[in-house]
PDB file of C-alpha atoms in Angstrom:
ATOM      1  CA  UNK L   1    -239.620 -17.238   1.770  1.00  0.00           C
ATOM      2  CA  UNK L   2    -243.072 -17.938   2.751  1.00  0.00           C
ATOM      3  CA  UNK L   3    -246.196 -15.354   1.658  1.00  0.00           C
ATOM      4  CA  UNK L   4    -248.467 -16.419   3.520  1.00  0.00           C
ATOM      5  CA  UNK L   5    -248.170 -13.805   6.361  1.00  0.00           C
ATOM      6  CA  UNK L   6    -246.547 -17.021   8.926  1.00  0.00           C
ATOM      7  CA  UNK L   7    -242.666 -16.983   8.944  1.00  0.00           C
ATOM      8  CA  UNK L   8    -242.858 -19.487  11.549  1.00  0.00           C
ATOM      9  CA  UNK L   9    -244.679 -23.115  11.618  1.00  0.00           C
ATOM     10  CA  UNK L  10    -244.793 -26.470  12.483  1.00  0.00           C
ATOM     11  CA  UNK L  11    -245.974 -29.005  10.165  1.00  0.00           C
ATOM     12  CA  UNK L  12    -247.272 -31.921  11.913  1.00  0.00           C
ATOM     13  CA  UNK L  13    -244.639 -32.266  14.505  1.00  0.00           C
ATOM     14  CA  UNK L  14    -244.251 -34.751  17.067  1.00  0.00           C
ATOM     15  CA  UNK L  15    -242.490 -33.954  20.108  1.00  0.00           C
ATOM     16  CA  UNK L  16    -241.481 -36.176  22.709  1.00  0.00           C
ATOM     17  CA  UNK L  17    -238.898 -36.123  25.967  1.00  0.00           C
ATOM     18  CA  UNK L  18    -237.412 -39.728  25.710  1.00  0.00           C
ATOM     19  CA  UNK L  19    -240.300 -42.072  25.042  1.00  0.00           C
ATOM     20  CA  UNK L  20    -242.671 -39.420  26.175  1.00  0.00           C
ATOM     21  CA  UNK L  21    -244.973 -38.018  23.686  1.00  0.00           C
ATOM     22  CA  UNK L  22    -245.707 -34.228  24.627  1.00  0.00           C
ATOM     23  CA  UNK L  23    -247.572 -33.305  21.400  1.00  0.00           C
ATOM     24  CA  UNK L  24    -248.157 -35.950  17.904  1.00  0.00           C
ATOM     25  CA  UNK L  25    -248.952 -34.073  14.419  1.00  0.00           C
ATOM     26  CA  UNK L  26    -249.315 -30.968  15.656  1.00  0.00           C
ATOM     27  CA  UNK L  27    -249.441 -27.781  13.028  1.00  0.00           C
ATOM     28  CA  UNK L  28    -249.253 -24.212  14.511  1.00  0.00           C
ATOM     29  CA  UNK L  29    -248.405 -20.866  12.433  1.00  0.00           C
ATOM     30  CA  UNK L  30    -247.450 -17.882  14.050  1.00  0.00           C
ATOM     31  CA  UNK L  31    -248.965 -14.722  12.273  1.00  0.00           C
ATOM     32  CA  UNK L  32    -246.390 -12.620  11.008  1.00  0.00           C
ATOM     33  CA  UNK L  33    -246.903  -9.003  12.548  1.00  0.00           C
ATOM     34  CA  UNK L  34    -248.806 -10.836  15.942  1.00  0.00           C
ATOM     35  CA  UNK L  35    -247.799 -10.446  19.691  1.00  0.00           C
ATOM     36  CA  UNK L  36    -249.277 -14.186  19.721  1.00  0.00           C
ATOM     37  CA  UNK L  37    -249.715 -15.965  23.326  1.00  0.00           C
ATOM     38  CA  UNK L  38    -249.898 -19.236  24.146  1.00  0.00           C
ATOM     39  CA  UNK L  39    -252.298 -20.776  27.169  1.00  0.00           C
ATOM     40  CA  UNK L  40    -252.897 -23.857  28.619  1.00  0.00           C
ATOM     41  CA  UNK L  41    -252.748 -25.697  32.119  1.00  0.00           C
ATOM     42  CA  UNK L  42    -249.542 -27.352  33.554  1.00  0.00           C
ATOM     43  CA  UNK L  43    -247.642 -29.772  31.034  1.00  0.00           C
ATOM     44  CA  UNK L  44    -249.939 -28.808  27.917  1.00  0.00           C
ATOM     45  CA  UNK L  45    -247.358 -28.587  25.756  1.00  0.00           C
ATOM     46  CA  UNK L  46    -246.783 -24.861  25.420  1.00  0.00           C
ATOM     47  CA  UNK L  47    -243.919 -24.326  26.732  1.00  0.00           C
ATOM     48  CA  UNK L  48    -242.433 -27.861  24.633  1.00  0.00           C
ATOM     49  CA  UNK L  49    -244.201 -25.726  21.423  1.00  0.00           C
ATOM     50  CA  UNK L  50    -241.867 -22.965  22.110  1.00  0.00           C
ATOM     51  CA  UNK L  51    -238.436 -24.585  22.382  1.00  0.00           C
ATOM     52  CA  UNK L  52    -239.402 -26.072  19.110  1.00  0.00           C
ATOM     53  CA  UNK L  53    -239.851 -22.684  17.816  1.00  0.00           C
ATOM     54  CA  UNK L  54    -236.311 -21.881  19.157  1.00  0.00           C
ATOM     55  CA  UNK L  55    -234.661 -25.169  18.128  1.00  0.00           C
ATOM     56  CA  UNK L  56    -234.193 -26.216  21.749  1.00  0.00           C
ATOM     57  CA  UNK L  57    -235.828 -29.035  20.625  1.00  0.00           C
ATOM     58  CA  UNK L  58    -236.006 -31.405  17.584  1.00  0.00           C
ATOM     59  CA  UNK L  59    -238.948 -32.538  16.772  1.00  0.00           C
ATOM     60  CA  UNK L  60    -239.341 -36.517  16.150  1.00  0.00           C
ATOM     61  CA  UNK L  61    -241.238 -36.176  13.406  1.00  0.00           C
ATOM     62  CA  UNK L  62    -242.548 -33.475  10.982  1.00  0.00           C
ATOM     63  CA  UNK L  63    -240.790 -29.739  10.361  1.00  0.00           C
ATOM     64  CA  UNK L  64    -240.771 -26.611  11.749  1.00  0.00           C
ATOM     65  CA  UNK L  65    -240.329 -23.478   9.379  1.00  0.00           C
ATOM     66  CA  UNK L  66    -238.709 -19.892   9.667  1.00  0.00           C
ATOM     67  CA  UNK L  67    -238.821 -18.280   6.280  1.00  0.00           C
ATOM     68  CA  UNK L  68    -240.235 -21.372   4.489  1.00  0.00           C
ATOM     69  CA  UNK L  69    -236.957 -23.191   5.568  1.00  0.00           C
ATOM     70  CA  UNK L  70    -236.096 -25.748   7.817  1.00  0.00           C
ATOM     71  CA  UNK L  71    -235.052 -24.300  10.880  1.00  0.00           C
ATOM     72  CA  UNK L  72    -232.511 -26.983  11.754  1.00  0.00           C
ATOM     73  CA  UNK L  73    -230.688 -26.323   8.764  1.00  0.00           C
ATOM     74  CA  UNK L  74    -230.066 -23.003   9.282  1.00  0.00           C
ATOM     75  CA  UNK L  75    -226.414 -21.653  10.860  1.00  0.00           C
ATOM     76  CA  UNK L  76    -226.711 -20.919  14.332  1.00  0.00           C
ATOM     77  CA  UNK L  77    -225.519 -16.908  13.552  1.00  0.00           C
ATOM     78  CA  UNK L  78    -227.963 -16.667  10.746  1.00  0.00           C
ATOM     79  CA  UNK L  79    -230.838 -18.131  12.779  1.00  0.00           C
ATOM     80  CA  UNK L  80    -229.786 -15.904  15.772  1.00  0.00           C
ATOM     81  CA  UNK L  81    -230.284 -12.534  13.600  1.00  0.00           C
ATOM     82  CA  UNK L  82    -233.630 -13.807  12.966  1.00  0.00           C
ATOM     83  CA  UNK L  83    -235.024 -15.596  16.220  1.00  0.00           C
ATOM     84  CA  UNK L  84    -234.803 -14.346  19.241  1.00  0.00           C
ATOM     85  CA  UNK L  85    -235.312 -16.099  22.944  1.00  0.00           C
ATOM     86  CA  UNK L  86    -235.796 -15.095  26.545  1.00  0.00           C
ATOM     87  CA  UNK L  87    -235.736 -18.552  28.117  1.00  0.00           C
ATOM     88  CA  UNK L  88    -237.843 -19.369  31.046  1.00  0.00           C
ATOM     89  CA  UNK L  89    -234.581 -19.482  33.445  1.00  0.00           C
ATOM     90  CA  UNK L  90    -231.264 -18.546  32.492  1.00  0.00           C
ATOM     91  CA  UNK L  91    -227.595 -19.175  34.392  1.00  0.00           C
ATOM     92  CA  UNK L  92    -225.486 -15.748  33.495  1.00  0.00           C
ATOM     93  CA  UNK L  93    -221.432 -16.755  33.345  1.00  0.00           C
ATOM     94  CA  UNK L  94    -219.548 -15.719  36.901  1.00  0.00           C
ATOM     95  CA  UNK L  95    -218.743 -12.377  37.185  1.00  0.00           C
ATOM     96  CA  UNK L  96    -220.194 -10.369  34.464  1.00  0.00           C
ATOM     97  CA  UNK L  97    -222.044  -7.098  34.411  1.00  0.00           C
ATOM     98  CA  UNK L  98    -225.334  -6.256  33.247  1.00  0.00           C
ATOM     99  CA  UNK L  99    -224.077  -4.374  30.622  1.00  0.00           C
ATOM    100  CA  UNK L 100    -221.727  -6.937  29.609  1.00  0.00           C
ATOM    101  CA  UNK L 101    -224.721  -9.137  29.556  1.00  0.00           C
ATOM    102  CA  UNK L 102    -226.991  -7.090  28.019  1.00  0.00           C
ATOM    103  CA  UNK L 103    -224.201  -6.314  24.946  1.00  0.00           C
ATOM    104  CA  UNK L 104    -223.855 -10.401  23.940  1.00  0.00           C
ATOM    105  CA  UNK L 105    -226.928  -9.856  22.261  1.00  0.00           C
ATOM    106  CA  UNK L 106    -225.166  -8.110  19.854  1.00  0.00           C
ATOM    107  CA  UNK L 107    -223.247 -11.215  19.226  1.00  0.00           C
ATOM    108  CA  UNK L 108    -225.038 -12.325  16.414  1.00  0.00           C
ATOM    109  CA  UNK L 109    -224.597  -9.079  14.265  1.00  0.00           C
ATOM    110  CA  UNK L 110    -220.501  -9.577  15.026  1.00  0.00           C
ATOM    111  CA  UNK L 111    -218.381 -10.664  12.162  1.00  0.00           C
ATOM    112  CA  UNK L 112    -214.863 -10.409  10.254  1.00  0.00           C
ATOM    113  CA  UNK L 113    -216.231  -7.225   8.407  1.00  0.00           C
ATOM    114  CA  UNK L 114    -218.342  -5.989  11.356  1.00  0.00           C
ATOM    115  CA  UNK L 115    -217.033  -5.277  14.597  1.00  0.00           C
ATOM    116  CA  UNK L 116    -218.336  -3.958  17.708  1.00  0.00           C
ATOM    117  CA  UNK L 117    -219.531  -0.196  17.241  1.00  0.00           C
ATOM    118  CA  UNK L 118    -221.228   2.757  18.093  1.00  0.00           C
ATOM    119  CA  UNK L 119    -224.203   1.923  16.823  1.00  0.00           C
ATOM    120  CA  UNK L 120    -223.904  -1.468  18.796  1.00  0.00           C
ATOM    121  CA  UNK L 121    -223.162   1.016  22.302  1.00  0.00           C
ATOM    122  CA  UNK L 122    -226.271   2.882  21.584  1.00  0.00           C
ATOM    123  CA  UNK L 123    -228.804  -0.315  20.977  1.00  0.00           C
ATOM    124  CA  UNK L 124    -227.280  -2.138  24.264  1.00  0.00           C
ATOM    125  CA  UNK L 125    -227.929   1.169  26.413  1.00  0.00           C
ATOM    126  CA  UNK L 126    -232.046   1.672  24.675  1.00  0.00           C
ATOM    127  CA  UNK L 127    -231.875  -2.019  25.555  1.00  0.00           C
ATOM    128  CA  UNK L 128    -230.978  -1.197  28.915  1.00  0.00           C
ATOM    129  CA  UNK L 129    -233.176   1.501  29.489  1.00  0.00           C
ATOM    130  CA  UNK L 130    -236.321  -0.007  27.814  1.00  0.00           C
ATOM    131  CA  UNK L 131    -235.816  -2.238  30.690  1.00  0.00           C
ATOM    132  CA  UNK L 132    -234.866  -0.095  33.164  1.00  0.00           C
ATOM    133  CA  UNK L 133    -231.763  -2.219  34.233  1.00  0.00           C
ATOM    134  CA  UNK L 134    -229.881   0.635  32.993  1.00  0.00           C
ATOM    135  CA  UNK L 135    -228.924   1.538  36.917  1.00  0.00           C
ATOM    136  CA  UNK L 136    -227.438  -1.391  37.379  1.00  0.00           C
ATOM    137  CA  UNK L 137    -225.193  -1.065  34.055  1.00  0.00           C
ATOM    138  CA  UNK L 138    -222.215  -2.314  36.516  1.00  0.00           C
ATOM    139  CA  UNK L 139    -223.463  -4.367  39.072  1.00  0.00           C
ATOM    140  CA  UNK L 140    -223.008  -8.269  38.831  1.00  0.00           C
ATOM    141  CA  UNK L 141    -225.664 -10.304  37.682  1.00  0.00           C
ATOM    142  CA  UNK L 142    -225.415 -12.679  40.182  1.00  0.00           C
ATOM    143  CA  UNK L 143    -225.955 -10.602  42.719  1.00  0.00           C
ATOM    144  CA  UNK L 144    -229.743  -9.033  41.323  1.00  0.00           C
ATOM    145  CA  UNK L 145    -232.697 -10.443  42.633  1.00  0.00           C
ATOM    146  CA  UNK L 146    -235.126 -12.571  40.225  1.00  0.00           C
ATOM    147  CA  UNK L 147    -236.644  -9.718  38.891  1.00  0.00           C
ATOM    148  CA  UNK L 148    -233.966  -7.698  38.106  1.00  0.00           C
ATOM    149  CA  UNK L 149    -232.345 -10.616  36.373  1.00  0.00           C
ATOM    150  CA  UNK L 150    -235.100 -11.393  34.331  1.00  0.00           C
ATOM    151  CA  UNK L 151    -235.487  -7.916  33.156  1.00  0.00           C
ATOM    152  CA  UNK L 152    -231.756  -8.121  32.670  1.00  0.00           C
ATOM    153  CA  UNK L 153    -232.031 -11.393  30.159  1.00  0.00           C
ATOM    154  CA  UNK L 154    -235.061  -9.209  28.494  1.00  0.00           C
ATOM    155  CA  UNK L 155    -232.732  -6.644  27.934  1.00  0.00           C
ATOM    156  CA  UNK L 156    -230.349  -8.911  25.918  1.00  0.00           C
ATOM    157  CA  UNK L 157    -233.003 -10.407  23.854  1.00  0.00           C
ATOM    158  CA  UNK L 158    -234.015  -7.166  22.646  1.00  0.00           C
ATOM    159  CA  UNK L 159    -230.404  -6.059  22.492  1.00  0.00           C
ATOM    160  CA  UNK L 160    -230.617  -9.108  19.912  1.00  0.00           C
ATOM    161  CA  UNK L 161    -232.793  -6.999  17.750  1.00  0.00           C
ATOM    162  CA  UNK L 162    -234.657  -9.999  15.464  1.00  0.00           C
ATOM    163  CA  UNK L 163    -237.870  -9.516  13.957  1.00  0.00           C
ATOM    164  CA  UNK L 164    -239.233 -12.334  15.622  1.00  0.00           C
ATOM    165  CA  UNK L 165    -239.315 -13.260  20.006  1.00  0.00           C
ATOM    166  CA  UNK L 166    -239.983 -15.690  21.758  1.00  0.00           C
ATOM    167  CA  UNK L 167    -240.890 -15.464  25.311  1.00  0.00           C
ATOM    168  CA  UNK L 168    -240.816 -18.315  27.605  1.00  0.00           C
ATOM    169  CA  UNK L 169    -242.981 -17.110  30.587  1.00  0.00           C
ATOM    170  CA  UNK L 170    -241.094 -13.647  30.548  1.00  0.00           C
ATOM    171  CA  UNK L 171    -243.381 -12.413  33.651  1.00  0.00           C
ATOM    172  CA  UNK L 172    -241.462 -14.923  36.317  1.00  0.00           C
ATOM    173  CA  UNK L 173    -240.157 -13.818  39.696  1.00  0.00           C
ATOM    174  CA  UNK L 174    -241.517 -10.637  39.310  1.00  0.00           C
ATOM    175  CA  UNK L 175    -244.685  -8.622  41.387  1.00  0.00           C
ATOM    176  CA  UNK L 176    -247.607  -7.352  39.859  1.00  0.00           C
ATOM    177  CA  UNK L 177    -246.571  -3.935  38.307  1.00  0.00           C
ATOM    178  CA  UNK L 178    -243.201  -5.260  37.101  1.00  0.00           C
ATOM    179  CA  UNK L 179    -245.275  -7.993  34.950  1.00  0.00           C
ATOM    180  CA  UNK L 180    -247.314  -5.023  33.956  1.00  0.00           C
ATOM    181  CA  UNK L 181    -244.326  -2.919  33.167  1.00  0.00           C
ATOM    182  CA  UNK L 182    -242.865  -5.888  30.813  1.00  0.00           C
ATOM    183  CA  UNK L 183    -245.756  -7.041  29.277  1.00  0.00           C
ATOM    184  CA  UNK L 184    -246.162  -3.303  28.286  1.00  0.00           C
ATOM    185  CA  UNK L 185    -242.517  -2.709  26.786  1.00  0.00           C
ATOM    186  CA  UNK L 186    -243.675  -6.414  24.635  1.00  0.00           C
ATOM    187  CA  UNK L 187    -246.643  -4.362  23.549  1.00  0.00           C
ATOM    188  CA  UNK L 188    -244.981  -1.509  22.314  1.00  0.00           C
ATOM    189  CA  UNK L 189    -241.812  -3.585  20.937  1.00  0.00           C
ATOM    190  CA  UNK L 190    -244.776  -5.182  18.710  1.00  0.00           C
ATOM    191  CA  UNK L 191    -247.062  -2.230  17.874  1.00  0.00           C
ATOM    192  CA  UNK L 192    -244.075   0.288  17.385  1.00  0.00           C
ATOM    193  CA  UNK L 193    -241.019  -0.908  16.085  1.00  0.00           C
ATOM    194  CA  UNK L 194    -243.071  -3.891  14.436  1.00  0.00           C
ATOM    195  CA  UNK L 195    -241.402  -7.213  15.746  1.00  0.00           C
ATOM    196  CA  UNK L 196    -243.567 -10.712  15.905  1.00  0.00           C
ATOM    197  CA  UNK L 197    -243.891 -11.811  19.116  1.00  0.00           C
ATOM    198  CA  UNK L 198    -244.674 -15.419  20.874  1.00  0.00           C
ATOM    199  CA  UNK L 199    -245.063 -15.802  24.479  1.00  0.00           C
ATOM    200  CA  UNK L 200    -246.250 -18.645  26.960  1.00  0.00           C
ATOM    201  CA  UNK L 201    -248.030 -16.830  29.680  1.00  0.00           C
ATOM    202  CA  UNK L 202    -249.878 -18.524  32.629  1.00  0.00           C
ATOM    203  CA  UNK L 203    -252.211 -15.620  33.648  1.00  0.00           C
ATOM    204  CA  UNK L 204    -255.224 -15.718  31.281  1.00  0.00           C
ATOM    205  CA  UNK L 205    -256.511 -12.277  31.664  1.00  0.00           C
ATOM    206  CA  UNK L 206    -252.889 -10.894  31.144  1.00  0.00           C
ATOM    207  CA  UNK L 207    -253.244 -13.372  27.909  1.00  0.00           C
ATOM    208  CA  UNK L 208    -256.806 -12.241  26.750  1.00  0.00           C
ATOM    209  CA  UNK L 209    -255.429  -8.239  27.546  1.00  0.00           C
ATOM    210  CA  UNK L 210    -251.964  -8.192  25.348  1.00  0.00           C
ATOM    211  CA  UNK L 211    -252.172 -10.922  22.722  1.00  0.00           C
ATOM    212  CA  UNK L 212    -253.246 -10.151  19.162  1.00  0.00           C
ATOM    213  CA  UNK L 213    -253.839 -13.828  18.150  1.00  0.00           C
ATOM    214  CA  UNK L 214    -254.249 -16.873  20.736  1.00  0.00           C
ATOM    215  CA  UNK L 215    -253.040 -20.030  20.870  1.00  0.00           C
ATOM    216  CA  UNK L 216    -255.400 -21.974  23.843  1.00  0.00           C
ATOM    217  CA  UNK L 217    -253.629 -25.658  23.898  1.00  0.00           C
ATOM    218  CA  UNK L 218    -254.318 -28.898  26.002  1.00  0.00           C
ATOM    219  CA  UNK L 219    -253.096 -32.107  26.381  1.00  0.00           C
ATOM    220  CA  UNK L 220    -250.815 -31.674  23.071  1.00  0.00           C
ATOM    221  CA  UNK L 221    -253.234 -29.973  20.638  1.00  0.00           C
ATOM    222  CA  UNK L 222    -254.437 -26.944  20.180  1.00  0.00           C
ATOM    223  CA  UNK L 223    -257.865 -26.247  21.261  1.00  0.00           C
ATOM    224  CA  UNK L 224    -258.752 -23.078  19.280  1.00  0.00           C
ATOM    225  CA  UNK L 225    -256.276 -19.964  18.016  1.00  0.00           C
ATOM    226  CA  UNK L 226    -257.436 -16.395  17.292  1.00  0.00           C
ATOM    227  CA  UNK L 227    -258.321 -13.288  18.194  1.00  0.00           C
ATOM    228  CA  UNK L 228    -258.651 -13.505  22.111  1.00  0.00           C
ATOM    229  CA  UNK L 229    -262.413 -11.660  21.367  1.00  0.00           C
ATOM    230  CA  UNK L 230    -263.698 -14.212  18.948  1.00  0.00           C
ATOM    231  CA  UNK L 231    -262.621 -17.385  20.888  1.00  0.00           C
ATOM    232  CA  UNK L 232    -262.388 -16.802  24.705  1.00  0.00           C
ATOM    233  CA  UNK L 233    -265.706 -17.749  26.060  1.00  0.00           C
ATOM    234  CA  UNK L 234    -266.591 -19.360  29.146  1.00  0.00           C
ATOM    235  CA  UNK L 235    -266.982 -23.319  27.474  1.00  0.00           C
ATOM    236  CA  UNK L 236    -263.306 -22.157  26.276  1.00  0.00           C
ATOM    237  CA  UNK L 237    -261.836 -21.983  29.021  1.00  0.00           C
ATOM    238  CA  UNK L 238    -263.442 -24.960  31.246  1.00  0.00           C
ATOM    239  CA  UNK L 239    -262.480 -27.166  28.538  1.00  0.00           C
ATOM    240  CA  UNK L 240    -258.940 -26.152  28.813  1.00  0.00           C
ATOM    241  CA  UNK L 241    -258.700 -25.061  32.624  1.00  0.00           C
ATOM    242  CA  UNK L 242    -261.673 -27.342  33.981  1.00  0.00           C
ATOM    243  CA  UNK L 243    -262.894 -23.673  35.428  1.00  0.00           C
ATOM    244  CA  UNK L 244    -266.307 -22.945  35.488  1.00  0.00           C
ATOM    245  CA  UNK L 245    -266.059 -18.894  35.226  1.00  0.00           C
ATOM    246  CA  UNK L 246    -267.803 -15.771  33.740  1.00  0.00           C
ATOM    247  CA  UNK L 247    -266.450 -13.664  30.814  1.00  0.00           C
ATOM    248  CA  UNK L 248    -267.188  -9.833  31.245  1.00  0.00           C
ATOM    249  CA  UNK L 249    -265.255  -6.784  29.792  1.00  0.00           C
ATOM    250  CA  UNK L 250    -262.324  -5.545  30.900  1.00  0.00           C
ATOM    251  CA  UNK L 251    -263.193  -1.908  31.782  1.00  0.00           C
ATOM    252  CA  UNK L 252    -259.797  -0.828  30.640  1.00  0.00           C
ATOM    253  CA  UNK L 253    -259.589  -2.726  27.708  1.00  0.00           C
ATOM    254  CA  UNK L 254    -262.300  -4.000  26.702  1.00  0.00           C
ATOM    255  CA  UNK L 255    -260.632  -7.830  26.276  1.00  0.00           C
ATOM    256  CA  UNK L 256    -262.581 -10.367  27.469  1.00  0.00           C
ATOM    257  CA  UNK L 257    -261.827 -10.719  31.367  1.00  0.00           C
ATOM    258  CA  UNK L 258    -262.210 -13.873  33.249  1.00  0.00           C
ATOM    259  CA  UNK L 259    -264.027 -14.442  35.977  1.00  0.00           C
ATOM    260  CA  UNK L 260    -263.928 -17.453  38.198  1.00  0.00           C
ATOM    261  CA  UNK L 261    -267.231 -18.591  39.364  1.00  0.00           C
ATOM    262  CA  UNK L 262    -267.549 -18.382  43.628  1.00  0.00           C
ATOM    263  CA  UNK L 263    -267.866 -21.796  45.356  1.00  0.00           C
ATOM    264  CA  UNK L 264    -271.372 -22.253  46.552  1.00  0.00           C
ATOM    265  CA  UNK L 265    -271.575 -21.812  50.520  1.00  0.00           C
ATOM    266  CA  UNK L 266    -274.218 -23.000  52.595  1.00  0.00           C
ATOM    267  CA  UNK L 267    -274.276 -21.738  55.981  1.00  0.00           C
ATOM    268  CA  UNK L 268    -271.943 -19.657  58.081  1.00  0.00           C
ATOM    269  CA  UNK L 269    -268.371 -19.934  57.267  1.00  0.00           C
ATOM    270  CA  UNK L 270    -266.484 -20.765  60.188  1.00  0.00           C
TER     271      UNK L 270
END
């Protein structure tokens, strides 16, 4: 087990699709107790970082580390009651429920001494509810909109019940206040029943408002990591977004909000 306060790392990985290197030697720790976010423009690498995490993908070189062991030598049930994923897109089988759904994340907690249960019943329908897919308990997946299906496949990763989540832009297909409404239930899975959190997000100020640590990454490498108070600032983020902005206080929050600067105008606009 590791004590450093990081159950999950790379050390110096190099990840590539094919030929193509997305990241070389790259070394990122996750802190243990964090909702920690990841930013970055298009093709940065983030989103490659995360299926690392999840052992989507193996790295070419270097290691990555849940519980000071290697994560591609743990058994697929073991590292499932661990690790956690909500994948950016998901294809749910033909014909099955939400609830249905929602109750294979108790998969990995199924075995020859331990069978389906109460207990099991209760966590799918909190899952459910946290969610609020629990309406739609019997409807067909396939037939939800992209919301409601992503709040579905959020429902089954915390039906999963792992100490640790990853979150592969969680927020997608959905309007404003369902982001808001997810983003929130993250928050409060983190501060309240105490479970590490990673997530790729693409909206900074939604970053800089929810994330406890933050990972800012370009081209491949991370550009700085912390606390999104101590390390957003406006050279930040035009070195990783190439946007000239202003960094005030949220009034709400008090996180650091960004403001893109207004294109000069001379004359009338017509």
């Amino acid at each position: 087990m590791t004590t450093t306060g990081e159950r999950l790392l790379t050390e110096k990985v190099t990840l590539r699709y094919g030929d193509r290197a997305i990241a070389t030697e790259l070394s990122v720790a996750v802190p243990d107790d964090s909702f920690t976010v990841i930013v970055g423009p298009n093709a940065c690498g983030k989103s490659t970082l995360l299926r690392a995490f999840a052992r989507l993908l193996k790295p070419a070189a270097g290691r990555v580390l849940l519980d000071g062991e290697q994560i591609g030598a743990l058994p697929s049930k073991e590292l499932a009651r661990r690790l956690g994923l909500l994948p950016q897109s998901s294809t749910a089988p033909d014909g099955i429920t939400v609830a249905d759904l929602v109750a294979r994340g108790r998969y990995p907690h199924q075995g020859l001494f331990r069978q389906w249960s109460h207990e099991d019943e209760r966590i799918v329908a909190d899952s459910m509810v946290a969610t609020n897919v629990d309406a739609l308990a019997d409807r067909f997946v396939d037939e939800l909109s992209g919301g409601q299906r992503q709040r579905v496949w959020l429902a089954m990763a915390i039906a999963q019940q792992t100490p640790l989540l990853l979150l592969d832009e969680p927020t997608t297909f959905l309007d404003i206040a369902h982001q808001v409404e997810v983003l929130d239930l993250c928050a409060r899975l983190h501060q309240e029943q105490g479970r590490t959190l990673v997530a790729v997000l693409h909206d900074l100020n939604q970053a800089t408002r929810y994330a406890t640590h933050l990972i800012a990454m370009r081209d491949g490498a991370v550009v700085a990591e912390g606390v999104p108070s101590e390390i957003v600032t406006a050279d930040l983020v035009e070195q990783v977004f190439d946007l000239p902005c202003q960094i005030i206080e949220d009034p709400q929050t008090g996180t650091p909000l960004v403001v893109p600067l207004a294109p000069v105008r001379r004359g009338p606009v017509r």
